[in-house]
PDB file of C-alpha atoms in Angstrom:
ATOM      1  CA  MET A   1      11.366 -10.338   6.146  1.00 43.00           C
ATOM      2  CA  ILE A   2       9.139  -7.798   4.812  1.00 49.00           C
ATOM      3  CA  GLY A   3       7.360 -10.433   2.728  1.00 48.00           C
ATOM      4  CA  ALA A   4       7.167 -12.905   5.745  1.00 41.00           C
ATOM      5  CA  ALA A   5       5.394 -10.459   7.651  1.00 47.00           C
ATOM      6  CA  ILE A   6       2.735  -9.944   4.996  1.00 47.00           C
ATOM      7  CA  ILE A   7       2.222 -13.617   4.919  1.00 38.00           C
ATOM      8  CA  ALA A   8       2.082 -13.906   8.845  1.00 41.00           C
ATOM      9  CA  ALA A   9       0.260 -11.034   9.346  1.00 42.00           C
ATOM     10  CA  THR A  10      -2.927 -12.403   7.329  1.00 41.00           C
ATOM     11  CA  ALA A  11      -3.987 -14.930   9.877  1.00 40.00           C
ATOM     12  CA  ALA A  12      -7.631 -15.757   9.687  1.00 38.00           C
ATOM     13  CA  PRO A  13     -10.096 -15.309  12.373  1.00 40.00           C
ATOM     14  CA  ALA A  14     -10.534 -18.266  14.555  1.00 37.00           C
ATOM     15  CA  GLY A  15     -12.772 -20.990  13.532  1.00 38.00           C
ATOM     16  CA  ALA A  16     -16.091 -22.047  15.076  1.00 37.00           C
ATOM     17  CA  ALA A  17     -15.658 -24.026  18.523  1.00 37.00           C
ATOM     18  CA  PRO A  18     -16.581 -27.442  18.951  1.00 38.00           C
ATOM     19  CA  THR A  19     -20.346 -27.590  19.826  1.00 37.00           C
ATOM     20  CA  ILE A  20     -20.850 -29.156  23.414  1.00 38.00           C
ATOM     21  CA  PRO A  21     -24.515 -31.015  23.846  1.00 40.00           C
ATOM     22  CA  GLY A  22     -26.769 -29.188  25.907  1.00 40.00           C
ATOM     23  CA  SER A  23     -24.745 -25.914  25.934  1.00 38.00           C
ATOM     24  CA  PRO A  24     -26.400 -22.824  24.531  1.00 40.00           C
ATOM     25  CA  SER A  25     -25.707 -21.819  20.564  1.00 42.00           C
ATOM     26  CA  ILE A  26     -23.740 -18.702  20.669  1.00 44.00           C
ATOM     27  CA  GLN A  27     -20.963 -17.416  18.087  1.00 46.00           C
ATOM     28  CA  PRO A  28     -17.690 -18.136  18.985  1.00 45.00           C
ATOM     29  CA  PRO A  29     -15.454 -15.283  19.601  1.00 44.00           C
ATOM     30  CA  SER A  30     -13.121 -13.932  16.788  1.00 49.00           C
ATOM     31  CA  ALA A  31      -9.171 -13.800  17.074  1.00 53.00           C
ATOM     32  CA  THR A  32      -8.035 -11.404  18.937  1.00 66.00           C
ATOM     33  CA  CYS A  33      -6.432  -8.808  16.615  1.00 75.00           C
ATOM     34  CA  PHE A  34      -2.865  -6.900  18.212  1.00 75.00           C
ATOM     35  CA  GLU A  35      -0.185  -4.940  16.951  1.00 77.00           C
ATOM     36  CA  PHE A  36       3.210  -5.928  16.473  1.00 80.00           C
ATOM     37  CA  PRO A  37       6.270  -3.725  16.277  1.00 77.00           C
ATOM     38  CA  TYR A  38       7.262  -2.928  12.640  1.00 76.00           C
ATOM     39  CA  PHE A  39      10.642  -4.485  11.633  1.00 73.00           C
ATOM     40  CA  GLY A  40      13.406  -1.708  12.706  1.00 78.00           C
ATOM     41  CA  PRO A  41      13.005   1.716  14.354  1.00 82.00           C
ATOM     42  CA  LYS A  42      13.260   3.918  11.202  1.00 88.00           C
ATOM     43  CA  GLY A  43      13.591   3.734   7.566  1.00 90.00           C
ATOM     44  CA  HIS A  44      12.047   4.960   4.436  1.00 93.00           C
ATOM     45  CA  ALA A  45      10.446   3.720   1.190  1.00 94.00           C
ATOM     46  CA  ASN A  46      10.147   5.306  -2.464  1.00 97.00           C
ATOM     47  CA  PHE A  47       6.996   4.446  -4.074  1.00 97.00           C
ATOM     48  CA  ASP A  48       7.887   5.536  -7.526  1.00 98.00           C
ATOM     49  CA  PHE A  49       4.956   5.643 -10.406  1.00 98.00           C
ATOM     50  CA  GLY A  50       6.264   4.007 -13.958  1.00 97.00           C
ATOM     51  CA  ASN A  51       7.060   6.240 -16.797  1.00 96.00           C
ATOM     52  CA  ASP A  52       3.660   5.755 -18.482  1.00 94.00           C
ATOM     53  CA  ILE A  53       1.704   6.668 -15.406  1.00 94.00           C
ATOM     54  CA  VAL A  54       3.879   9.911 -14.892  1.00 96.00           C
ATOM     55  CA  ARG A  55       2.931  10.971 -18.524  1.00 94.00           C
ATOM     56  CA  LEU A  56      -0.892   9.960 -18.395  1.00 91.00           C
ATOM     57  CA  LEU A  57      -0.937  12.076 -15.144  1.00 92.00           C
ATOM     58  CA  ASP A  58       1.044  14.964 -16.779  1.00 94.00           C
ATOM     59  CA  GLU A  59      -1.118  14.730 -20.093  1.00 92.00           C
ATOM     60  CA  ARG A  60      -4.305  15.045 -17.670  1.00 90.00           C
ATOM     61  CA  GLY A  61      -2.964  17.709 -15.612  1.00 91.00           C
ATOM     62  CA  ILE A  62      -3.648  16.010 -12.378  1.00 91.00           C
ATOM     63  CA  ARG A  63      -1.775  16.501  -9.129  1.00 94.00           C
ATOM     64  CA  VAL A  64      -0.485  13.919  -6.723  1.00 96.00           C
ATOM     65  CA  GLU A  65      -0.940  14.910  -3.316  1.00 97.00           C
ATOM     66  CA  GLY A  66       0.738  13.465   0.050  1.00 97.00           C
ATOM     67  CA  LEU A  67      -1.234  12.859   2.903  1.00 97.00           C
ATOM     68  CA  ALA A  68       0.875  12.844   5.861  1.00 96.00           C
ATOM     69  CA  PRO A  69       3.294  11.339   6.938  1.00 95.00           C
ATOM     70  CA  MET A  70       3.656  10.354   3.239  1.00 96.00           C
ATOM     71  CA  GLN A  71       4.774  13.331   0.980  1.00 98.00           C
ATOM     72  CA  ALA A  72       4.444  13.651  -2.739  1.00 98.00           C
ATOM     73  CA  LYS A  73       7.326  13.758  -4.856  1.00 97.00           C
ATOM     74  CA  PRO A  74       7.970  16.713  -7.285  1.00 96.00           C
ATOM     75  CA  GLY A  75       6.355  16.371 -10.952  1.00 95.00           C
ATOM     76  CA  ASN A  76       4.148  13.510 -10.194  1.00 95.00           C
ATOM     77  CA  LYS A  77       7.003  10.772  -9.829  1.00 97.00           C
ATOM     78  CA  GLY A  78       5.780   9.067  -6.750  1.00 97.00           C
ATOM     79  CA  ILE A  79       5.624   9.376  -2.765  1.00 98.00           C
ATOM     80  CA  TYR A  80       7.932   9.006  -0.164  1.00 97.00           C
ATOM     81  CA  MET A  81       7.226   7.103   3.102  1.00 94.00           C
ATOM     82  CA  PRO A  82       8.856   7.487   6.174  1.00 92.00           C
ATOM     83  CA  ILE A  83       8.791   3.996   7.778  1.00 89.00           C
ATOM     84  CA  GLY A  84       9.674   2.095  11.093  1.00 82.00           C
ATOM     85  CA  TRP A  85       7.733   1.169  14.369  1.00 77.00           C
ATOM     86  CA  LYS A  86       7.618   4.693  15.322  1.00 75.00           C
ATOM     87  CA  GLN A  87       4.531   4.788  13.230  1.00 77.00           C
ATOM     88  CA  ASP A  88       3.990   1.352  11.416  1.00 85.00           C
ATOM     89  CA  HIS A  89       2.774  -1.684  12.693  1.00 81.00           C
ATOM     90  CA  ILE A  90       1.943  -5.471  11.882  1.00 83.00           C
ATOM     91  CA  ASP A  91      -1.679  -6.621  12.461  1.00 84.00           C
ATOM     92  CA  PRO A  92      -1.992 -10.390  12.449  1.00 80.00           C
ATOM     93  CA  CYS A  93      -5.336 -10.106  11.223  1.00 84.00           C
ATOM     94  CA  ASN A  94      -5.128  -7.313   8.798  1.00 86.00           C
ATOM     95  CA  GLY A  95      -1.684  -6.890   7.288  1.00 89.00           C
ATOM     96  CA  VAL A  96       1.279  -4.490   7.363  1.00 89.00           C
ATOM     97  CA  TYR A  97      -0.106  -1.078   8.202  1.00 90.00           C
ATOM     98  CA  TYR A  98       0.830   2.250   6.795  1.00 91.00           C
ATOM     99  CA  PRO A  99      -0.664   5.375   8.019  1.00 92.00           C
ATOM    100  CA  GLY A 100      -1.294   8.230   5.672  1.00 95.00           C
ATOM    101  CA  GLY A 101      -1.460   7.953   1.753  1.00 97.00           C
ATOM    102  CA  PHE A 102      -2.083  10.137  -1.299  1.00 97.00           C
ATOM    103  CA  ALA A 103      -4.568  12.087  -3.303  1.00 96.00           C
ATOM    104  CA  ILE A 104      -5.275  12.226  -6.968  1.00 92.00           C
ATOM    105  CA  ASN A 105      -6.472  15.860  -7.732  1.00 94.00           C
ATOM    106  CA  ASP A 106      -7.995  15.869 -11.134  1.00 91.00           C
ATOM    107  CA  VAL A 107      -8.545  19.681 -11.710  1.00 88.00           C
ATOM    108  CA  LYS A 108     -10.030  19.265 -15.085  1.00 86.00           C
ATOM    109  CA  SER A 109     -12.833  17.310 -13.611  1.00 88.00           C
ATOM    110  CA  GLY A 110     -12.740  18.645 -10.617  1.00 91.00           C
ATOM    111  CA  HIS A 111     -12.590  14.940  -8.828  1.00 93.00           C
ATOM    112  CA  ARG A 112     -10.247  14.205  -6.129  1.00 94.00           C
ATOM    113  CA  ALA A 113      -9.698  10.526  -5.047  1.00 95.00           C
ATOM    114  CA  ALA A 114      -7.460   9.868  -1.741  1.00 96.00           C
ATOM    115  CA  ILE A 115      -5.934   6.436  -0.787  1.00 97.00           C
ATOM    116  CA  HIS A 116      -5.122   6.147   2.652  1.00 97.00           C
ATOM    117  CA  ASP A 117      -4.333   4.052   5.801  1.00 95.00           C
ATOM    118  CA  ILE A 118      -2.962   1.041   3.519  1.00 95.00           C
ATOM    119  CA  TYR A 119      -2.399  -2.574   4.125  1.00 94.00           C
ATOM    120  CA  LEU A 120      -0.236  -4.777   2.587  1.00 93.00           C
ATOM    121  CA  ARG A 121      -1.660  -8.354   2.328  1.00 92.00           C
ATOM    122  CA  PRO A 122      -0.523 -11.522  -0.011  1.00 90.00           C
ATOM    123  CA  ASP A 123      -2.813 -10.215  -2.725  1.00 92.00           C
ATOM    124  CA  GLY A 124      -1.748  -6.578  -2.956  1.00 95.00           C
ATOM    125  CA  ALA A 125      -2.502  -3.371  -1.323  1.00 96.00           C
ATOM    126  CA  HIS A 126      -5.756  -2.379   0.595  1.00 97.00           C
ATOM    127  CA  ALA A 127      -6.682   0.751   1.293  1.00 97.00           C
ATOM    128  CA  GLN A 128      -9.465   3.324   2.640  1.00 97.00           C
ATOM    129  CA  VAL A 129     -10.686   5.110  -0.637  1.00 97.00           C
ATOM    130  CA  GLU A 130     -12.884   8.560  -0.732  1.00 97.00           C
ATOM    131  CA  ILE A 131     -13.767   9.955  -3.823  1.00 96.00           C
ATOM    132  CA  ASP A 132     -14.882  13.812  -3.640  1.00 96.00           C
ATOM    133  CA  GLY A 133     -14.906  13.348   0.053  1.00 95.00           C
ATOM    134  CA  ARG A 134     -17.042  10.408   0.110  1.00 96.00           C
ATOM    135  CA  PRO A 135     -15.895   7.132   1.926  1.00 97.00           C
ATOM    136  CA  GLN A 136     -15.714   3.959  -0.583  1.00 96.00           C
ATOM    137  CA  GLY A 137     -14.769   1.721   2.135  1.00 96.00           C
ATOM    138  CA  GLU A 138     -11.946  -0.611   1.859  1.00 97.00           C
ATOM    139  CA  GLN A 139     -10.594  -1.302  -1.761  1.00 97.00           C
ATOM    140  CA  LEU A 140      -7.880  -3.580  -3.353  1.00 97.00           C
ATOM    141  CA  VAL A 141      -5.978  -0.584  -5.100  1.00 97.00           C
ATOM    142  CA  ALA A 142      -2.768  -2.232  -6.085  1.00 98.00           C
ATOM    143  CA  THR A 143      -1.505  -5.868  -6.582  1.00 97.00           C
ATOM    144  CA  TYR A 144       1.845  -7.441  -6.988  1.00 96.00           C
ATOM    145  CA  ARG A 145       3.197 -11.158  -7.211  1.00 94.00           C
ATOM    146  CA  LEU A 146       4.979 -12.325  -4.062  1.00 88.00           C
ATOM    147  CA  SER A 147       7.357 -14.297  -6.213  1.00 91.00           C
ATOM    148  CA  GLU A 148       9.029 -10.725  -7.716  1.00 93.00           C
ATOM    149  CA  PHE A 149       9.963  -9.046  -4.348  1.00 89.00           C
ATOM    150  CA  ALA A 150       9.868 -11.940  -1.554  1.00 87.00           C
ATOM    151  CA  PRO A 151      13.399 -12.734  -2.676  1.00 89.00           C
ATOM    152  CA  TYR A 152      15.104  -9.318  -2.674  1.00 88.00           C
ATOM    153  CA  VAL A 153      13.559  -8.581   0.801  1.00 87.00           C
ATOM    154  CA  PRO A 154      16.647  -9.050   2.842  1.00 87.00           C
ATOM    155  CA  THR A 155      19.078  -7.481   0.256  1.00 92.00           C
ATOM    156  CA  PRO A 156      21.739  -5.488   2.628  1.00 93.00           C
ATOM    157  CA  ARG A 157      21.645  -1.835   2.322  1.00 92.00           C
ATOM    158  CA  PRO A 158      24.924  -1.017   4.417  1.00 90.00           C
ATOM    159  CA  LEU A 159      25.052   2.685   3.175  1.00 89.00           C
ATOM    160  CA  GLU A 160      21.850   3.016   4.425  1.00 88.00           C
ATOM    161  CA  GLY A 161      22.373   1.147   7.789  1.00 87.00           C
ATOM    162  CA  GLY A 162      19.811  -1.513   7.096  1.00 91.00           C
ATOM    163  CA  ILE A 163      18.070  -3.636   4.749  1.00 91.00           C
ATOM    164  CA  GLY A 164      15.015  -4.269   2.184  1.00 92.00           C
ATOM    165  CA  PRO A 165      14.185  -4.564  -1.499  1.00 93.00           C
ATOM    166  CA  LYS A 166      14.959  -2.372  -4.177  1.00 95.00           C
ATOM    167  CA  HIS A 167      12.783  -3.785  -6.683  1.00 95.00           C
ATOM    168  CA  TRP A 168       9.161  -4.554  -5.533  1.00 95.00           C
ATOM    169  CA  PRO A 169       6.613  -3.783  -8.691  1.00 97.00           C
ATOM    170  CA  PHE A 170       3.103  -2.978  -7.978  1.00 98.00           C
ATOM    171  CA  TYR A 171       0.288  -3.115 -10.634  1.00 98.00           C
ATOM    172  CA  VAL A 172      -3.062  -1.755 -11.553  1.00 97.00           C
ATOM    173  CA  SER A 173      -5.885  -3.492  -9.552  1.00 97.00           C
ATOM    174  CA  PRO A 174      -9.189  -4.129 -11.348  1.00 97.00           C
ATOM    175  CA  TYR A 175     -10.873  -1.308  -8.886  1.00 97.00           C
ATOM    176  CA  LEU A 176      -8.355   1.365  -9.549  1.00 96.00           C
ATOM    177  CA  SER A 177      -8.441   0.607 -13.195  1.00 96.00           C
ATOM    178  CA  ARG A 178     -12.353   1.153 -13.351  1.00 95.00           C
ATOM    179  CA  THR A 179     -12.182   4.072 -10.984  1.00 93.00           C
ATOM    180  CA  VAL A 180      -9.505   6.284 -12.789  1.00 89.00           C
ATOM    181  CA  ARG A 181     -11.523   5.554 -16.241  1.00 90.00           C
ATOM    182  CA  ARG A 182     -14.821   6.519 -14.763  1.00 90.00           C
ATOM    183  CA  LEU A 183     -13.631   9.538 -13.069  1.00 87.00           C
ATOM    184  CA  THR A 184     -10.935  11.300 -15.690  1.00 84.00           C
ATOM    185  CA  GLY A 185     -10.946   8.806 -18.794  1.00 84.00           C
ATOM    186  CA  ILE A 186      -7.410   8.029 -18.503  1.00 84.00           C
ATOM    187  CA  PRO A 187      -7.025   4.383 -20.057  1.00 85.00           C
ATOM    188  CA  LEU A 188      -5.283   2.914 -16.866  1.00 89.00           C
ATOM    189  CA  ASN A 189      -5.152  -1.089 -17.528  1.00 94.00           C
ATOM    190  CA  GLU A 190      -5.914  -3.427 -15.390  1.00 96.00           C
ATOM    191  CA  GLY A 191      -2.704  -5.652 -14.438  1.00 97.00           C
ATOM    192  CA  ALA A 192      -0.494  -2.647 -16.073  1.00 97.00           C
ATOM    193  CA  TYR A 193       2.815  -1.841 -14.054  1.00 97.00           C
ATOM    194  CA  LEU A 194       2.013   1.094 -11.801  1.00 97.00           C
ATOM    195  CA  ALA A 195       4.828   1.624  -9.388  1.00 98.00           C
ATOM    196  CA  ASN A 196       8.035   0.440  -7.821  1.00 97.00           C
ATOM    197  CA  LEU A 197       8.626   0.363  -4.087  1.00 96.00           C
ATOM    198  CA  ASP A 198      12.243   0.484  -3.138  1.00 96.00           C
ATOM    199  CA  ALA A 199      12.029  -0.002   0.843  1.00 93.00           C
ATOM    200  CA  VAL A 200      15.026   0.230   3.413  1.00 93.00           C
ATOM    201  CA  VAL A 201      14.341  -0.753   7.167  1.00 89.00           C
ATOM    202  CA  GLN A 202      17.190   0.726   9.225  1.00 88.00           C
ATOM    203  CA  TYR A 203      18.683  -0.502  12.418  1.00 79.00           C
ATOM    204  CA  VAL A 204      21.541   1.893  13.096  1.00 66.00           C
ATOM    205  CA  PRO A 205      21.288   5.563  13.371  1.00 60.00           C
TER     206      PRO A 205
END
């Protein structure tokens, strides 16, 4: 269901309207975007960094910080994300939206990079990026392969009262690789394993 929603949420804006002879030349209106409710009332997701990523962060002395409502896990292990229709939604023009995010605080260099207001689309995770407080606009911060998680989206999670994939691998995007190298010197290679997303959407209290 999550995978299908990601695809459904990326509908392109409406195309140009046919020209009527003698009519004024005007730009056709774009598709109206609106918010669908999320899949269930509540749930959570664990975005757990790979062992190599945690090691690189620790060796550099970098601190991972949560941006509400997301929370950083102890020891730079990853991010905890509350999810559900109380805070998340689906935008048919932009993707599946998650508020909040996380920041990478490189104490050694004094640089701080924040990733927030995240949209999941078929090609990966897009987010607003700020570096040292300066907005960088929306960037593709991580990629994934639909074939690696879509079959597992409807996994029953009876002990947690919902459904969701336990295995959803994310990979380092070209932008993330370049930016991390430039700011910290850490050799974070494009396409390297970044993290796993374990998400469950709950339908019962």
